[in-house]
Coordinates of C-alpha atoms in Angstrom, one line a residue:
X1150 CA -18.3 4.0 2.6
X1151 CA -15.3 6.2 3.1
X1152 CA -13.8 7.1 6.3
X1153 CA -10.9 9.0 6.9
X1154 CA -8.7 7.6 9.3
X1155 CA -8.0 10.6 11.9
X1156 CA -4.2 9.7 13.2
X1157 CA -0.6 12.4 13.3
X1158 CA 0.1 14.2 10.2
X1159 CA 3.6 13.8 11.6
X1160 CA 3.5 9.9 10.9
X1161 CA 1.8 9.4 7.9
X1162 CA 2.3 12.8 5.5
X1163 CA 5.9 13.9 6.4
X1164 CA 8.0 11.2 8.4
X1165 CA 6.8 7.6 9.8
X1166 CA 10.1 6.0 9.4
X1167 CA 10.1 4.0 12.3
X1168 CA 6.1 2.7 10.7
X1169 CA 8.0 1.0 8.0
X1170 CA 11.0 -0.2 10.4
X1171 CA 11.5 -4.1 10.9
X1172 CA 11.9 -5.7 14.4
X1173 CA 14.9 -8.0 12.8
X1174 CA 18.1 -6.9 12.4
X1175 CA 18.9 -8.0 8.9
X1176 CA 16.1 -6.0 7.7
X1177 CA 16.3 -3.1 9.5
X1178 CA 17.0 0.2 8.0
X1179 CA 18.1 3.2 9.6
X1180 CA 15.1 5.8 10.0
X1181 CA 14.0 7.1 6.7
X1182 CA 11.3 9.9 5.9
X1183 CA 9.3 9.9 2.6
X1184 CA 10.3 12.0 -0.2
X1185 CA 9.2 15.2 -1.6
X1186 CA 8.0 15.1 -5.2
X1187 CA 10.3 16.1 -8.0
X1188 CA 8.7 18.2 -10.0
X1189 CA 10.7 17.0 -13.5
X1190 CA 9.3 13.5 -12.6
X1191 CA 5.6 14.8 -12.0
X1192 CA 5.3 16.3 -15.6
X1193 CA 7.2 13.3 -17.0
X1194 CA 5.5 10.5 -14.4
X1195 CA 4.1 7.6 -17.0
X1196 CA 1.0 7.2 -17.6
X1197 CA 0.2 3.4 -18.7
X1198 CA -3.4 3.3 -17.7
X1199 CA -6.1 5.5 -15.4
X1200 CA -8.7 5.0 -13.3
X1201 CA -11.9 7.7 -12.7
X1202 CA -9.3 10.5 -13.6
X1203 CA -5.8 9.0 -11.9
X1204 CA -2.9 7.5 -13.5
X1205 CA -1.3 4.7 -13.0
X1206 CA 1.8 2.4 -13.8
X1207 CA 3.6 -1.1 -13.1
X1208 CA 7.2 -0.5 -12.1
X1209 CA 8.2 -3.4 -13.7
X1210 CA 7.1 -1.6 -17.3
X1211 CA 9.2 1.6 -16.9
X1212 CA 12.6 0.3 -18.9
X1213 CA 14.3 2.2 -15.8
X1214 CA 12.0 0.6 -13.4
X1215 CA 11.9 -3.1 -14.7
X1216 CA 14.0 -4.8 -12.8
X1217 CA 13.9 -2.7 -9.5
X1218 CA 12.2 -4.2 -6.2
X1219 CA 11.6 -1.9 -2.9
X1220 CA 10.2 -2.7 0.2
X1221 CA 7.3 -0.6 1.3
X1222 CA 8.2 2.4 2.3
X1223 CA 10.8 2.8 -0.4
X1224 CA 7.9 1.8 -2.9
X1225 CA 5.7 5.5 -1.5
X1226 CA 9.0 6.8 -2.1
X1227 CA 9.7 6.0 -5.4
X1228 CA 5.9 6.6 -6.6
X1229 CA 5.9 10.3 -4.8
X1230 CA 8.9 11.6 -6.6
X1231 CA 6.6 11.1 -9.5
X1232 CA 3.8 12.9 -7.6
X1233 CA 2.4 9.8 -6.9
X1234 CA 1.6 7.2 -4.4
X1235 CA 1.7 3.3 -4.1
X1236 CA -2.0 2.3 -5.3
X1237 CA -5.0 2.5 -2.7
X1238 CA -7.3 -0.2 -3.3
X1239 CA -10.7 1.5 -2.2
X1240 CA -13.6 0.0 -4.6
X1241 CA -14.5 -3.1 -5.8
X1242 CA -13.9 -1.7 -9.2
X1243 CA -10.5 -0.8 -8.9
X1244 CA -9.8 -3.4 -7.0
X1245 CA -11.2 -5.3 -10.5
X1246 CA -8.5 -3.6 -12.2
X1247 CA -5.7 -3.9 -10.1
X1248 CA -6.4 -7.3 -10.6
X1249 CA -6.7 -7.7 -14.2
X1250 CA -3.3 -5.9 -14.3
X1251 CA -1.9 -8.3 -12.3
X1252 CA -3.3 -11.4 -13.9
X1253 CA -3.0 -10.0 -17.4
X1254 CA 0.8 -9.6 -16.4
X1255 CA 1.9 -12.1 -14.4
X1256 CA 3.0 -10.3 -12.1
X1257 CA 3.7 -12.3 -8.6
X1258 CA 3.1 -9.4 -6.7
X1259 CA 2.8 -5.7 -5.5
X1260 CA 2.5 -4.1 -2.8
X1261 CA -0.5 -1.3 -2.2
X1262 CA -0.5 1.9 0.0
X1263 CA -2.5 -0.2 2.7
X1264 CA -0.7 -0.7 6.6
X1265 CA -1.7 -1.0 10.0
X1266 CA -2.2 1.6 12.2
X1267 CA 0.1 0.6 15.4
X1268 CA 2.3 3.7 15.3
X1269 CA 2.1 6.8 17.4
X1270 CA -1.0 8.0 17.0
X1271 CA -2.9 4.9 17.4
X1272 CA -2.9 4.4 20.7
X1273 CA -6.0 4.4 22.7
X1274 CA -8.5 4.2 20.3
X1275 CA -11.1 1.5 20.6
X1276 CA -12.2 2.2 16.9
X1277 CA -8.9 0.5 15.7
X1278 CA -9.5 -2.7 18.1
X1279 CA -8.6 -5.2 17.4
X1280 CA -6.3 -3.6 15.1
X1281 CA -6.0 -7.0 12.8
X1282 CA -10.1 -6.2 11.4
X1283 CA -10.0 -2.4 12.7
X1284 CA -7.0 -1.5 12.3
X1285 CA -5.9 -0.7 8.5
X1286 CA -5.7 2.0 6.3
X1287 CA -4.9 3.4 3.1
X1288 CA -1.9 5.7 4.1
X1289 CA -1.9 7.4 0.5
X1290 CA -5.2 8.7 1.5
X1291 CA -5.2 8.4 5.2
X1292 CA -8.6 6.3 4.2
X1293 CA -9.6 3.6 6.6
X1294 CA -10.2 0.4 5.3
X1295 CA -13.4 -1.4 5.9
X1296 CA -12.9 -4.7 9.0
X1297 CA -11.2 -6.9 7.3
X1298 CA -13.1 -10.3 8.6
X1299 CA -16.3 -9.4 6.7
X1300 CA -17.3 -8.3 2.9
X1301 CA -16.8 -4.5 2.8
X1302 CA -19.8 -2.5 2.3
X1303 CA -20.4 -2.1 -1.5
X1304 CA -18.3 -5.1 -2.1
X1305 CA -19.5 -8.6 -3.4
X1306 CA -16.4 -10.7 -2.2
X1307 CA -14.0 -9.9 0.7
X1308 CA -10.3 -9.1 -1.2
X1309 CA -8.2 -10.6 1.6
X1310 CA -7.4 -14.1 1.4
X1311 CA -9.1 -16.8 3.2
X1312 CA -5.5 -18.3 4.0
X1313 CA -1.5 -17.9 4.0
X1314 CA 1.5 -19.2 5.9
X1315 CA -0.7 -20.6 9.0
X1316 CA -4.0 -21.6 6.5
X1317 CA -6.0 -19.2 8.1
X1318 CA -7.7 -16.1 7.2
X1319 CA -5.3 -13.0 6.5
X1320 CA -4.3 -11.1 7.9
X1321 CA -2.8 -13.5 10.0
X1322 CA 0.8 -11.7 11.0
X1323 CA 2.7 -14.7 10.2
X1324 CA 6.0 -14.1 10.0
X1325 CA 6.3 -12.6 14.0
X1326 CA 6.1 -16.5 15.0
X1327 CA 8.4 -16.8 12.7
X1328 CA 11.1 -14.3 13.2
X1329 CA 9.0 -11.4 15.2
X1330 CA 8.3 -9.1 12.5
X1331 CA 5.2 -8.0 12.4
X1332 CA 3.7 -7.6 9.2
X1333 CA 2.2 -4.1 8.8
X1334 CA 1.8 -3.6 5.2
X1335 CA -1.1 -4.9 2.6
X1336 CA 0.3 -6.4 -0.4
X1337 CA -1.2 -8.4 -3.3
X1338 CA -0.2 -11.7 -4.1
X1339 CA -0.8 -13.7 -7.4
X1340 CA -1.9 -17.3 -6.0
X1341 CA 1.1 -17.7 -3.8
X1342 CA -0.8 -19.9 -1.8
X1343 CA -3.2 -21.4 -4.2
X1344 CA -5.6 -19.2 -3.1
X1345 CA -6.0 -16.6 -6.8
X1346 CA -5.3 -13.1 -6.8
X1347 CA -5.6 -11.9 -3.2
X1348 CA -5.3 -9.3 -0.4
X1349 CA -2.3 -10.3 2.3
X1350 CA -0.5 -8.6 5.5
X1351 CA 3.4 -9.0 4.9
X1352 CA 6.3 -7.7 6.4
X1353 CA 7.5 -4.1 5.3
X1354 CA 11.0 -4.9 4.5
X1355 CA 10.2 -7.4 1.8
X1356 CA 10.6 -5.8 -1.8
X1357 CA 8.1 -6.4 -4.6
X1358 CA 7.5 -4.5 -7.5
X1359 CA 4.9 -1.5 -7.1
X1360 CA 1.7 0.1 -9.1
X1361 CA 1.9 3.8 -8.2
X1362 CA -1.2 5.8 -8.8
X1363 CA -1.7 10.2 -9.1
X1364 CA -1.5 11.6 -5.9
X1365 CA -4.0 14.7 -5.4
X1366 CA -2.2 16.5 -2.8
X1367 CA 1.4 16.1 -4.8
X1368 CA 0.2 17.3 -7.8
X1369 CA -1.4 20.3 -6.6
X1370 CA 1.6 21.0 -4.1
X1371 CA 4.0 20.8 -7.4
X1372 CA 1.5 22.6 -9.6
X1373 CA 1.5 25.7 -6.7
X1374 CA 5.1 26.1 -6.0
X1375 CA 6.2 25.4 -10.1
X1376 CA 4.0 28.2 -11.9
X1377 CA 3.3 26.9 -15.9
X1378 CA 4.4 23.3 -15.0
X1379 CA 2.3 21.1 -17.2
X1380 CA 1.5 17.9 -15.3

């Protein structure tokens, strides 16, 4: 089931800095706006593995990329200079994969091109309540993802965890007893809480390592305005 998730161009394509903003100060950045693809990147962007047609890489197996961490919205940032976007998990399948990858690699974890909807845009709309099951979406693709209490449709598990910080359920927004950030972004996280390979909200401003994945709209954008580019 694929729905797209109908909210201000403004926000999710060109600026949403203040999406990926933190409530504390330490982590607070000043406002940022994602970056425009570089077109020597895009025909040089690696490409470690592929999935239906897209590529794909783990930061941490670029040599220039190994040791680097980046909070969410820096990790669309670095991944679209390359034409590319933090991964999307939509399927079951790919979800499988993304998986593997991490298990076969040991990697703690990564964070995906999912987030919460509770920007501009979102207001008044009763198809995102109550944003914690309704509310998230796949900002690569501006794809809503399915309620997040239930076993998506096509799926034969439910990727989000069935605990975290408080032992319940994710998402669970954790960290705003905590410290009163909210946590707005979907990562993956490799049995950090005993719990295997799962889905969990966390805080933007946290940095992880990334798996960026061919972005459709970069590509062609690049392949338009750079006649004979090979990508």
């Amino acid at each position: 089931m694929k729905v797209t998730l109908a909210i201000a161009t403004f926000c999710v394509v060109l600026a949403c800095s203040h999406a990926a903003r933190t409530t504390t100060t330490t982590a607070t950045k000043p406002g940022r706006f994602l970056s425009l693809p570089v077109p020597a990147k895009c025909a040089s962007r690696p490409k470690e593995f592929s999935y239906r047609g897209k590529n794909m890489f783990l930061t941490t197996h670029v040599p220039a990329l190994a040791n680097k961490k980046v909070d969410w919205l820096d990790g669309r940032n670095l991944c679209r200079e390359y034409c590319m976007d933090l991964v999307a998990l939509e399927t079951q399948e790919k979800n499988n994969l993304i998986f593997r990858v991490i298990q076969q690699n040991d990697v703690p974890y990564i964070w995906t091109a999912g987030r919460i909807c509770d920007f501009a845009g979102c207001e008044n709309r009763p198809d995102l309540e109550p944003k914690t099951v309704y509310g998230w979406f796949w900002s690569a693709t501006r794809e809503k993802i399915q309620a997040t209490n239930r076993i998506p449709q096509g799926w034969g598990y439910n990727p989000w965890s069935q605990t975290g910080h408080k032992k319940r359920p994710q998402p669970d927004n954790a960290e705003y007893d905590i410290n009163q950030t909210k946590e707005q972004c979907l990562s993956v996280l490799n049995n950090v809480y005993n719990d295997g390979i799962a889905w969990h909200d966390v805080a933007c401003y946290h940095e992880k390592p990334v798996i960026c994945e061919d972005n459709e709209e970069l590509l062609r954008y690049v392949a338009a305005t750079n006649p004979g580019i090979r990508l």
